[in-house]
mmCIF file with all atom_site columns, C-alpha atoms in Angstrom:
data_model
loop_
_atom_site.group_PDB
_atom_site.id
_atom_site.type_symbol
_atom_site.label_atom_id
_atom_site.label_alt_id
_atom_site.label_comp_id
_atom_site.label_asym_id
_atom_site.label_entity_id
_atom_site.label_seq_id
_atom_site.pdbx_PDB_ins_code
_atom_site.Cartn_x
_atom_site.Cartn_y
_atom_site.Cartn_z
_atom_site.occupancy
_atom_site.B_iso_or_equiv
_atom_site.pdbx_formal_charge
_atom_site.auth_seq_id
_atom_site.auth_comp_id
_atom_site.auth_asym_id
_atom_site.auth_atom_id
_atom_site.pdbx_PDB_model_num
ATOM 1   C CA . UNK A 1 1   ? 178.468 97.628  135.964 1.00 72.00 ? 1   UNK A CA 1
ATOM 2   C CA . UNK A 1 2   ? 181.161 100.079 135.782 1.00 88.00 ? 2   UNK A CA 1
ATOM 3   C CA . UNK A 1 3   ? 180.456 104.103 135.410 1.00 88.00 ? 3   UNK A CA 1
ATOM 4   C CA . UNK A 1 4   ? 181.093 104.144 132.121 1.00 88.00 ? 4   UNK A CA 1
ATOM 5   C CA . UNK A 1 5   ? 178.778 102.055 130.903 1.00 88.00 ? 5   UNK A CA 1
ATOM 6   C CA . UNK A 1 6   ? 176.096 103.766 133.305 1.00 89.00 ? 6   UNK A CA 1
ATOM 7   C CA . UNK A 1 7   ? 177.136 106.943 131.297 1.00 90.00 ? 7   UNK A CA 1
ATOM 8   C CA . UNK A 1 8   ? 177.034 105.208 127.930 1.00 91.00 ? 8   UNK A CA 1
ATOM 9   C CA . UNK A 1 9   ? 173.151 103.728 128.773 1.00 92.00 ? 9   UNK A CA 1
ATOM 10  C CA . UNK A 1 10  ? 172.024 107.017 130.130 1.00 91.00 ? 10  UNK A CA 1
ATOM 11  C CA . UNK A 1 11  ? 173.497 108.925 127.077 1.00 92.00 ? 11  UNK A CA 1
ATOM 12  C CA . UNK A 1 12  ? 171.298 106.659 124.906 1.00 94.00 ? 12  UNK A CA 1
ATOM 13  C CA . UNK A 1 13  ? 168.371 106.966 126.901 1.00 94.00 ? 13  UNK A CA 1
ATOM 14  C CA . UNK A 1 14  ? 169.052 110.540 126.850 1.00 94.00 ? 14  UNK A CA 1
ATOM 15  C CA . UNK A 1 15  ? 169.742 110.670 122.954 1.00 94.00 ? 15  UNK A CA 1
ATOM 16  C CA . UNK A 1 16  ? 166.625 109.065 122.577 1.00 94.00 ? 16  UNK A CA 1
ATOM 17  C CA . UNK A 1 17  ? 164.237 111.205 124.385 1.00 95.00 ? 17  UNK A CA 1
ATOM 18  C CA . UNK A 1 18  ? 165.805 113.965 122.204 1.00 94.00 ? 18  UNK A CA 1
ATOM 19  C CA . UNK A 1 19  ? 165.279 111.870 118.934 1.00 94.00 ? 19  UNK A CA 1
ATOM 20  C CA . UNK A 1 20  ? 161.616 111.484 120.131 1.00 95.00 ? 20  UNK A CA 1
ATOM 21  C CA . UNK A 1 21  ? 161.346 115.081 121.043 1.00 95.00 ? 21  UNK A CA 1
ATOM 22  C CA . UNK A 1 22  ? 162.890 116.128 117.547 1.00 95.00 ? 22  UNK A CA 1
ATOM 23  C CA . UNK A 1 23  ? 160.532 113.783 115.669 1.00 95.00 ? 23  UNK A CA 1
ATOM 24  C CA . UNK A 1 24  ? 157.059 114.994 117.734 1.00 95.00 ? 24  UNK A CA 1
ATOM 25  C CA . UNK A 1 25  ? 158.193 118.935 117.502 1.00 95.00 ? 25  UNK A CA 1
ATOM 26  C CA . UNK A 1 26  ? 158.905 118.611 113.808 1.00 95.00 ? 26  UNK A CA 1
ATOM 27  C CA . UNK A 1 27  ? 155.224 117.030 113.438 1.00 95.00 ? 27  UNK A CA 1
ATOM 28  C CA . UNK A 1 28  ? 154.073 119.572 115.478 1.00 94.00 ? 28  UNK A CA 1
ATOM 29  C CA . UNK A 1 29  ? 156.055 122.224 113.023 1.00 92.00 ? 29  UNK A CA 1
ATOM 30  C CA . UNK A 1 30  ? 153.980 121.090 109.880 1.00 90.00 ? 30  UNK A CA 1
ATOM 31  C CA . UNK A 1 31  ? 150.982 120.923 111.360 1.00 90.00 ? 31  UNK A CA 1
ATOM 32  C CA . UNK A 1 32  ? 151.549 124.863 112.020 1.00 86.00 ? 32  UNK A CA 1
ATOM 33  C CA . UNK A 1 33  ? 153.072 125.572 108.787 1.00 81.00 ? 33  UNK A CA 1
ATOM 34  C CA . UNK A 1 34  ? 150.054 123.643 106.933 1.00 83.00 ? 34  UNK A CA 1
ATOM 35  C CA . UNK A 1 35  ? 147.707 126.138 108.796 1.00 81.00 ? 35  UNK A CA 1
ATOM 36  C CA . UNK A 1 36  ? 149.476 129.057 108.172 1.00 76.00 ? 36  UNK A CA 1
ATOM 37  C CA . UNK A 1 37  ? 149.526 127.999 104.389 1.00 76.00 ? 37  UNK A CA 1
ATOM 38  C CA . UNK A 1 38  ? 145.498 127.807 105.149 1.00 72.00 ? 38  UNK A CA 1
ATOM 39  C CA . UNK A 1 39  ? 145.528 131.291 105.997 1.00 72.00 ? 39  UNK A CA 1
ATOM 40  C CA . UNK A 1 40  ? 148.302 132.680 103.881 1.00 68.00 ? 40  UNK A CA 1
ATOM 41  C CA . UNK A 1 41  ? 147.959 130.724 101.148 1.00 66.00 ? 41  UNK A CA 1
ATOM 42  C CA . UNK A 1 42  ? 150.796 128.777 98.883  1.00 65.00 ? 42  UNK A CA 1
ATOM 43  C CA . UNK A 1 43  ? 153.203 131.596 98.595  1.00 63.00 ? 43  UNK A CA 1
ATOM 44  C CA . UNK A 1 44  ? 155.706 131.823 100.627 1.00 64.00 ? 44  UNK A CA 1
ATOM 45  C CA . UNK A 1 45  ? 155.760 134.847 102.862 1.00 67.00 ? 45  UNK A CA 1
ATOM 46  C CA . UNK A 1 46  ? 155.214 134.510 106.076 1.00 72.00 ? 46  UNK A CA 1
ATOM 47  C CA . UNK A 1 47  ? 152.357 135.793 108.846 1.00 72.00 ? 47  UNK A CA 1
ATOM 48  C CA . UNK A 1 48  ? 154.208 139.159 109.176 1.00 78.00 ? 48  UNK A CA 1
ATOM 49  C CA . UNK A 1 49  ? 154.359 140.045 105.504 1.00 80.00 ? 49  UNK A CA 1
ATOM 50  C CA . UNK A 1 50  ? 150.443 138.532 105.268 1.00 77.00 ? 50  UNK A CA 1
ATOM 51  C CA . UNK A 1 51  ? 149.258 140.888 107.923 1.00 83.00 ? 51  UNK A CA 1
ATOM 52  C CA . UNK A 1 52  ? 150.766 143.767 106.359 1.00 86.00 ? 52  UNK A CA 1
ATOM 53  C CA . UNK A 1 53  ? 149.604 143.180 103.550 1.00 85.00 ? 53  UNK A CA 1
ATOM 54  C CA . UNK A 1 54  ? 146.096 142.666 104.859 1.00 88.00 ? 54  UNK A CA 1
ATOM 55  C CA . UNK A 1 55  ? 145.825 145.728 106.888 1.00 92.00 ? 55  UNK A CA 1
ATOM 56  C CA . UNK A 1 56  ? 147.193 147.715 103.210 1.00 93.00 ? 56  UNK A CA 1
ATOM 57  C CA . UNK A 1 57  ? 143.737 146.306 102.101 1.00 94.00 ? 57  UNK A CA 1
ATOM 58  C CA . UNK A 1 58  ? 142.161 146.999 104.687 1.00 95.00 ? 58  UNK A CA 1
ATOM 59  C CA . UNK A 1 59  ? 143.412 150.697 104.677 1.00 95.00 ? 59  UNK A CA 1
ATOM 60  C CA . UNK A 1 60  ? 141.998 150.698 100.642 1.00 95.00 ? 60  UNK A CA 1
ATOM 61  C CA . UNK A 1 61  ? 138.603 149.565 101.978 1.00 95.00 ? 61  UNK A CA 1
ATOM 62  C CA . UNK A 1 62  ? 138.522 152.161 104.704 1.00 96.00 ? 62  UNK A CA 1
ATOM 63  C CA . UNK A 1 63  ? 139.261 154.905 102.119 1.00 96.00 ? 63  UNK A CA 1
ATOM 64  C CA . UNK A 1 64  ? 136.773 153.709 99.679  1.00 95.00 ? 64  UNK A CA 1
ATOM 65  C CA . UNK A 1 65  ? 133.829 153.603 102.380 1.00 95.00 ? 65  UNK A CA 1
ATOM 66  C CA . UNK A 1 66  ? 134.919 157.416 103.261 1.00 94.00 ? 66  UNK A CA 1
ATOM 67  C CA . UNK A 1 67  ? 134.823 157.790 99.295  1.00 95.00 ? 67  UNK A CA 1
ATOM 68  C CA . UNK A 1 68  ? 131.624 156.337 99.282  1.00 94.00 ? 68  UNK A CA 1
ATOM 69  C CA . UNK A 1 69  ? 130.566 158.082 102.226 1.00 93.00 ? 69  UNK A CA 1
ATOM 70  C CA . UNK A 1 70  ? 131.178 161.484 100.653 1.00 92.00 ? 70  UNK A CA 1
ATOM 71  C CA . UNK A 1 71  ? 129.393 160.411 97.670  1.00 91.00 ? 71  UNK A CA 1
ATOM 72  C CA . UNK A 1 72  ? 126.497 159.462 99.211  1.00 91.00 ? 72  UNK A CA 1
ATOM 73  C CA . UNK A 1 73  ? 126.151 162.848 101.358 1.00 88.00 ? 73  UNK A CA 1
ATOM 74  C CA . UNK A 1 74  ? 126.588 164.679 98.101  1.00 87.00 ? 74  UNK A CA 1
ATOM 75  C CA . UNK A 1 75  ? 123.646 162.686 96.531  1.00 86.00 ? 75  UNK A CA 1
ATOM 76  C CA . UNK A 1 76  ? 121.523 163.317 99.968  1.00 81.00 ? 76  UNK A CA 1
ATOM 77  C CA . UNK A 1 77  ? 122.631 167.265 99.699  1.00 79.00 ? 77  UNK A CA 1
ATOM 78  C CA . UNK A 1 78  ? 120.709 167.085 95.716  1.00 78.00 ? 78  UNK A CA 1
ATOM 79  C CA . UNK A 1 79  ? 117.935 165.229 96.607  1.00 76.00 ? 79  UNK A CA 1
ATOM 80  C CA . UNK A 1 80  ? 116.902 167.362 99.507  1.00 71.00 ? 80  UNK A CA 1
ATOM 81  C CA . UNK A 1 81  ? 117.276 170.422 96.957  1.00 72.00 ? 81  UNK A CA 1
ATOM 82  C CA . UNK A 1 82  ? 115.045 168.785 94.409  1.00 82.00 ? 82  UNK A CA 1
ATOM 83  C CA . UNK A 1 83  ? 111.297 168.638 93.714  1.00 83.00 ? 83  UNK A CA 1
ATOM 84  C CA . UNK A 1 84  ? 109.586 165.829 95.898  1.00 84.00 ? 84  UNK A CA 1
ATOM 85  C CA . UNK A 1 85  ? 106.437 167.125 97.290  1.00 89.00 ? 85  UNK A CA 1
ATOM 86  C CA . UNK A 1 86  ? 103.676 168.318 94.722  1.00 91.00 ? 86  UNK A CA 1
ATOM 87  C CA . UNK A 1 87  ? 100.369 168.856 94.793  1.00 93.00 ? 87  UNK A CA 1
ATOM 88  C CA . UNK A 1 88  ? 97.701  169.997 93.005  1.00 95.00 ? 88  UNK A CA 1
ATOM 89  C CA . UNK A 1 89  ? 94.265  171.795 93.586  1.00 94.00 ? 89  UNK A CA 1
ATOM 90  C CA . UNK A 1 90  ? 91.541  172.438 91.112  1.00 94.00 ? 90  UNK A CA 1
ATOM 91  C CA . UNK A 1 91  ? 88.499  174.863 91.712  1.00 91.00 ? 91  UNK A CA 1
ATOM 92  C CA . UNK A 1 92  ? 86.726  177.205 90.028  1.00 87.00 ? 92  UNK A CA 1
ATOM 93  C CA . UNK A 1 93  ? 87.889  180.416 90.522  1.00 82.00 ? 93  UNK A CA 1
ATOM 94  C CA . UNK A 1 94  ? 84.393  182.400 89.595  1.00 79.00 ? 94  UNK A CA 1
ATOM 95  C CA . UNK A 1 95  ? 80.932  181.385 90.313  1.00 74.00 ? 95  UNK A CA 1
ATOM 96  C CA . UNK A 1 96  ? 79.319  180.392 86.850  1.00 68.00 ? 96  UNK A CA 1
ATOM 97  C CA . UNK A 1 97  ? 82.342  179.103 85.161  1.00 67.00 ? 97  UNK A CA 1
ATOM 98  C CA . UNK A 1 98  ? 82.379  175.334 86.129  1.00 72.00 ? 98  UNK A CA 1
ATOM 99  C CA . UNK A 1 99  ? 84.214  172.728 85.143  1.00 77.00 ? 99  UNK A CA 1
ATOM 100 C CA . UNK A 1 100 ? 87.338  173.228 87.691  1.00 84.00 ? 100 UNK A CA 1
ATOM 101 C CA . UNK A 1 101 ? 89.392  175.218 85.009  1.00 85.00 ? 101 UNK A CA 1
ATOM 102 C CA . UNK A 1 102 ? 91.845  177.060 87.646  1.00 92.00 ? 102 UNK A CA 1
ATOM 103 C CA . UNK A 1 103 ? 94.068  175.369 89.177  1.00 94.00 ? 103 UNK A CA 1
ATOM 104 C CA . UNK A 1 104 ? 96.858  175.967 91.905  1.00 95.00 ? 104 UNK A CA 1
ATOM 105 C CA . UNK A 1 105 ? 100.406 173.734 91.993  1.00 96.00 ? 105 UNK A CA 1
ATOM 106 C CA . UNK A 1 106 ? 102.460 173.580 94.707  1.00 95.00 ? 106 UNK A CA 1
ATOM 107 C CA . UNK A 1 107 ? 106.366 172.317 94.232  1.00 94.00 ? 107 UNK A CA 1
ATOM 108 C CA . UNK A 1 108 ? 107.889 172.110 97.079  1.00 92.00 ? 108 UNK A CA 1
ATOM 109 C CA . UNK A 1 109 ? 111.605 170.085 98.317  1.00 88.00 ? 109 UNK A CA 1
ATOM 110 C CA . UNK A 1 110 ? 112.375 168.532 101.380 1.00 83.00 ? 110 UNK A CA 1
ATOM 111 C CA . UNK A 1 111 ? 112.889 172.071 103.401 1.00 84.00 ? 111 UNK A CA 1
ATOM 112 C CA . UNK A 1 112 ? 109.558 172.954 102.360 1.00 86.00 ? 112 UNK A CA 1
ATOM 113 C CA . UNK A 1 113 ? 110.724 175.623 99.809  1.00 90.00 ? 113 UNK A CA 1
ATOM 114 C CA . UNK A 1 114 ? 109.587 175.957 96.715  1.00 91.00 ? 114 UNK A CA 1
ATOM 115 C CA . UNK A 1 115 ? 106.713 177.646 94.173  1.00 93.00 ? 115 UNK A CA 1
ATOM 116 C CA . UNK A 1 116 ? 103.433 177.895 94.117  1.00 95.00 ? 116 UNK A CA 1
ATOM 117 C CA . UNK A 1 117 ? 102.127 178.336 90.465  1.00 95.00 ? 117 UNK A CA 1
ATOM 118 C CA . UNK A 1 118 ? 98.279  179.394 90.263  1.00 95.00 ? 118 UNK A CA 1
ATOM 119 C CA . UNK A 1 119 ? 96.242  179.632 87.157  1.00 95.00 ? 119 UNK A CA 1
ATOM 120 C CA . UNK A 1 120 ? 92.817  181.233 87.308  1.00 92.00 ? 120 UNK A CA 1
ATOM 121 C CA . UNK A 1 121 ? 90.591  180.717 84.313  1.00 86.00 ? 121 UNK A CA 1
ATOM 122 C CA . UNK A 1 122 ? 87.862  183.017 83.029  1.00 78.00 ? 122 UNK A CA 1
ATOM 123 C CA . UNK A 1 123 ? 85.533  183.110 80.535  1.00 75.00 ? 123 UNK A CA 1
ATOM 124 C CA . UNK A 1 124 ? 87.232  185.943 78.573  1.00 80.00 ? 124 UNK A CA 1
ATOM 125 C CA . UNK A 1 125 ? 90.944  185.734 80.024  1.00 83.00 ? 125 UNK A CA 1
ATOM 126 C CA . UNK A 1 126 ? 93.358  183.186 81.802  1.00 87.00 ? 126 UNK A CA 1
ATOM 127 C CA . UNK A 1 127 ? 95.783  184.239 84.589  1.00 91.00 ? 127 UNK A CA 1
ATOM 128 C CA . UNK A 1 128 ? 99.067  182.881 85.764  1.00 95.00 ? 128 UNK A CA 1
ATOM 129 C CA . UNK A 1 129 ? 100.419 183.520 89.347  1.00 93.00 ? 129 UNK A CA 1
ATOM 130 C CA . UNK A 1 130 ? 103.835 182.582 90.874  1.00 94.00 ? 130 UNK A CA 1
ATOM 131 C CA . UNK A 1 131 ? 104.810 182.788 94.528  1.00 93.00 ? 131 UNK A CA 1
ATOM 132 C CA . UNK A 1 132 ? 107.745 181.750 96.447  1.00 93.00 ? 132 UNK A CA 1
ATOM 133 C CA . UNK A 1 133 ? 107.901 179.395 99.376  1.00 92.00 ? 133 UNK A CA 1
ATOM 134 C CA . UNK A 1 134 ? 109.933 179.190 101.811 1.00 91.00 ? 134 UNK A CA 1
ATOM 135 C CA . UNK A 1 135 ? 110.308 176.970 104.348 1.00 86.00 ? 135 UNK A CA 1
ATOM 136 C CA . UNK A 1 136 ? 106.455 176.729 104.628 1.00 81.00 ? 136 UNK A CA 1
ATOM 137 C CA . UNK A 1 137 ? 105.842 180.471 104.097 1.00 84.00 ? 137 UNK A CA 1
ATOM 138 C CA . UNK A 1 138 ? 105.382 182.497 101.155 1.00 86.00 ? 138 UNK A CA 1
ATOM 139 C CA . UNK A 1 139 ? 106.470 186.018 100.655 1.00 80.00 ? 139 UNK A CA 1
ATOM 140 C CA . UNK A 1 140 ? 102.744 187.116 100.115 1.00 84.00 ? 140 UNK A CA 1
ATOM 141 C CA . UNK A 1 141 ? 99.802  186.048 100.846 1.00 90.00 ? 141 UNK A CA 1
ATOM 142 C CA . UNK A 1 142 ? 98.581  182.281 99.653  1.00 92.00 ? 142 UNK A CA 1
ATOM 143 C CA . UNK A 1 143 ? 94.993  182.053 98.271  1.00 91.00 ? 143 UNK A CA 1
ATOM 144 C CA . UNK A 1 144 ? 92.596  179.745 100.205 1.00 91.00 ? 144 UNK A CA 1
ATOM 145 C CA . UNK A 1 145 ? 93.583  177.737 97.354  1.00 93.00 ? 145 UNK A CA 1
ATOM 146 C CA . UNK A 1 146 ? 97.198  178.329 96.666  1.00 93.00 ? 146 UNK A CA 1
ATOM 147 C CA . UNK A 1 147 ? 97.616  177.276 100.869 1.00 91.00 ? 147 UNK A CA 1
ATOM 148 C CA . UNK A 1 148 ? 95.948  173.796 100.623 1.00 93.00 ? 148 UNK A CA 1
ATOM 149 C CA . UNK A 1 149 ? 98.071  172.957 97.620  1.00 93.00 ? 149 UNK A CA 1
ATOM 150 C CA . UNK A 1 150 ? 101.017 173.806 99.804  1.00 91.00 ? 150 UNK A CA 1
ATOM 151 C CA . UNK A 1 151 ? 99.361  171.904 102.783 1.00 90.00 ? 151 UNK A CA 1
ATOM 152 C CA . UNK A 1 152 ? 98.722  168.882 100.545 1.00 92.00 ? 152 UNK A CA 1
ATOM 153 C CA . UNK A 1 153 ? 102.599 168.801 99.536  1.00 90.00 ? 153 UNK A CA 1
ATOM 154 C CA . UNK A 1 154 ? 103.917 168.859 102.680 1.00 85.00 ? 154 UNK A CA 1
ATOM 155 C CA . UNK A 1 155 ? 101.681 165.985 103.689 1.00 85.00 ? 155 UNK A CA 1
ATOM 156 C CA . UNK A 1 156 ? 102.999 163.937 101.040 1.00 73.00 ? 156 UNK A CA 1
#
């Protein structure tokens, strides 16, 4: 067998393996380019312009959670301010009168501030009373009364 035909056979051989190579790597190609489509979907960008795309969204989701956020502190801000612990105690205010006709109301919010609103019946007259709370204390004294309405709010 003479050296060229030794070269010829192993250039074959050789050509082969490459054809073989070529044919498994291209296989191996659209198997990656079918699961990139998975991901990406049928247009035809590619991962690069995908992930910038997807961190853009993500950046719109991070800025509407802060949005949200904010919104939700401002909501928290209004209901501490508002009106959620009330109660109310009736009694009679003179001996002889029956019938529980006075009455103290205590509206209080979330800080424990609020009014106290008192109304003391009689037989000939009817009185109203307001006091301030704040934070648990009023400004003046609290009637027996007027201090177990504010007790009974701020157990509720």
């Amino acid at each position: 067998m003479s050296a060229s035909l030794a070269v010829a056979i192993a250039a074959i051989a050789l050509a082969t393996i490459a054809l073989v190579a070529v044919v498994w790597l291209s296989r191996r190609l659209a198997r990656v380019q079918a699961s990139q489509s998975v991901v990406v979907g049928s247009g035809h960008q590619d991962l690069l312009d995908f992930a910038v795309s997807l961190q853009a969204r993500i950046d719109d989701l991070h800025r509407a959670v802060d949005e949200v956020a904010a919104g939700l502190s401002r909501v928290d801000r209004r209901v501490d301010g508002s009106v959620t612990n009330t109660a109310v105690v009736r009694y009679d205010a003179y001996e002889g009168t029956g019938g529980q006709q006075s009455a103290s109301l205590a509206l209080l919010d979330s800080t424990r501030t609020g009014t106290v609103v008192t109304a003391i019946q009689g037989r000939d007259y009817a009185r109203i009373y307001v006091k301030d709370v704040d934070h648990g204390r009023s400004s003046g004294a609290l009637s027996p009364e007027e201090q177990q309405a504010v007790e009974r709010a701020l157990t509720h």
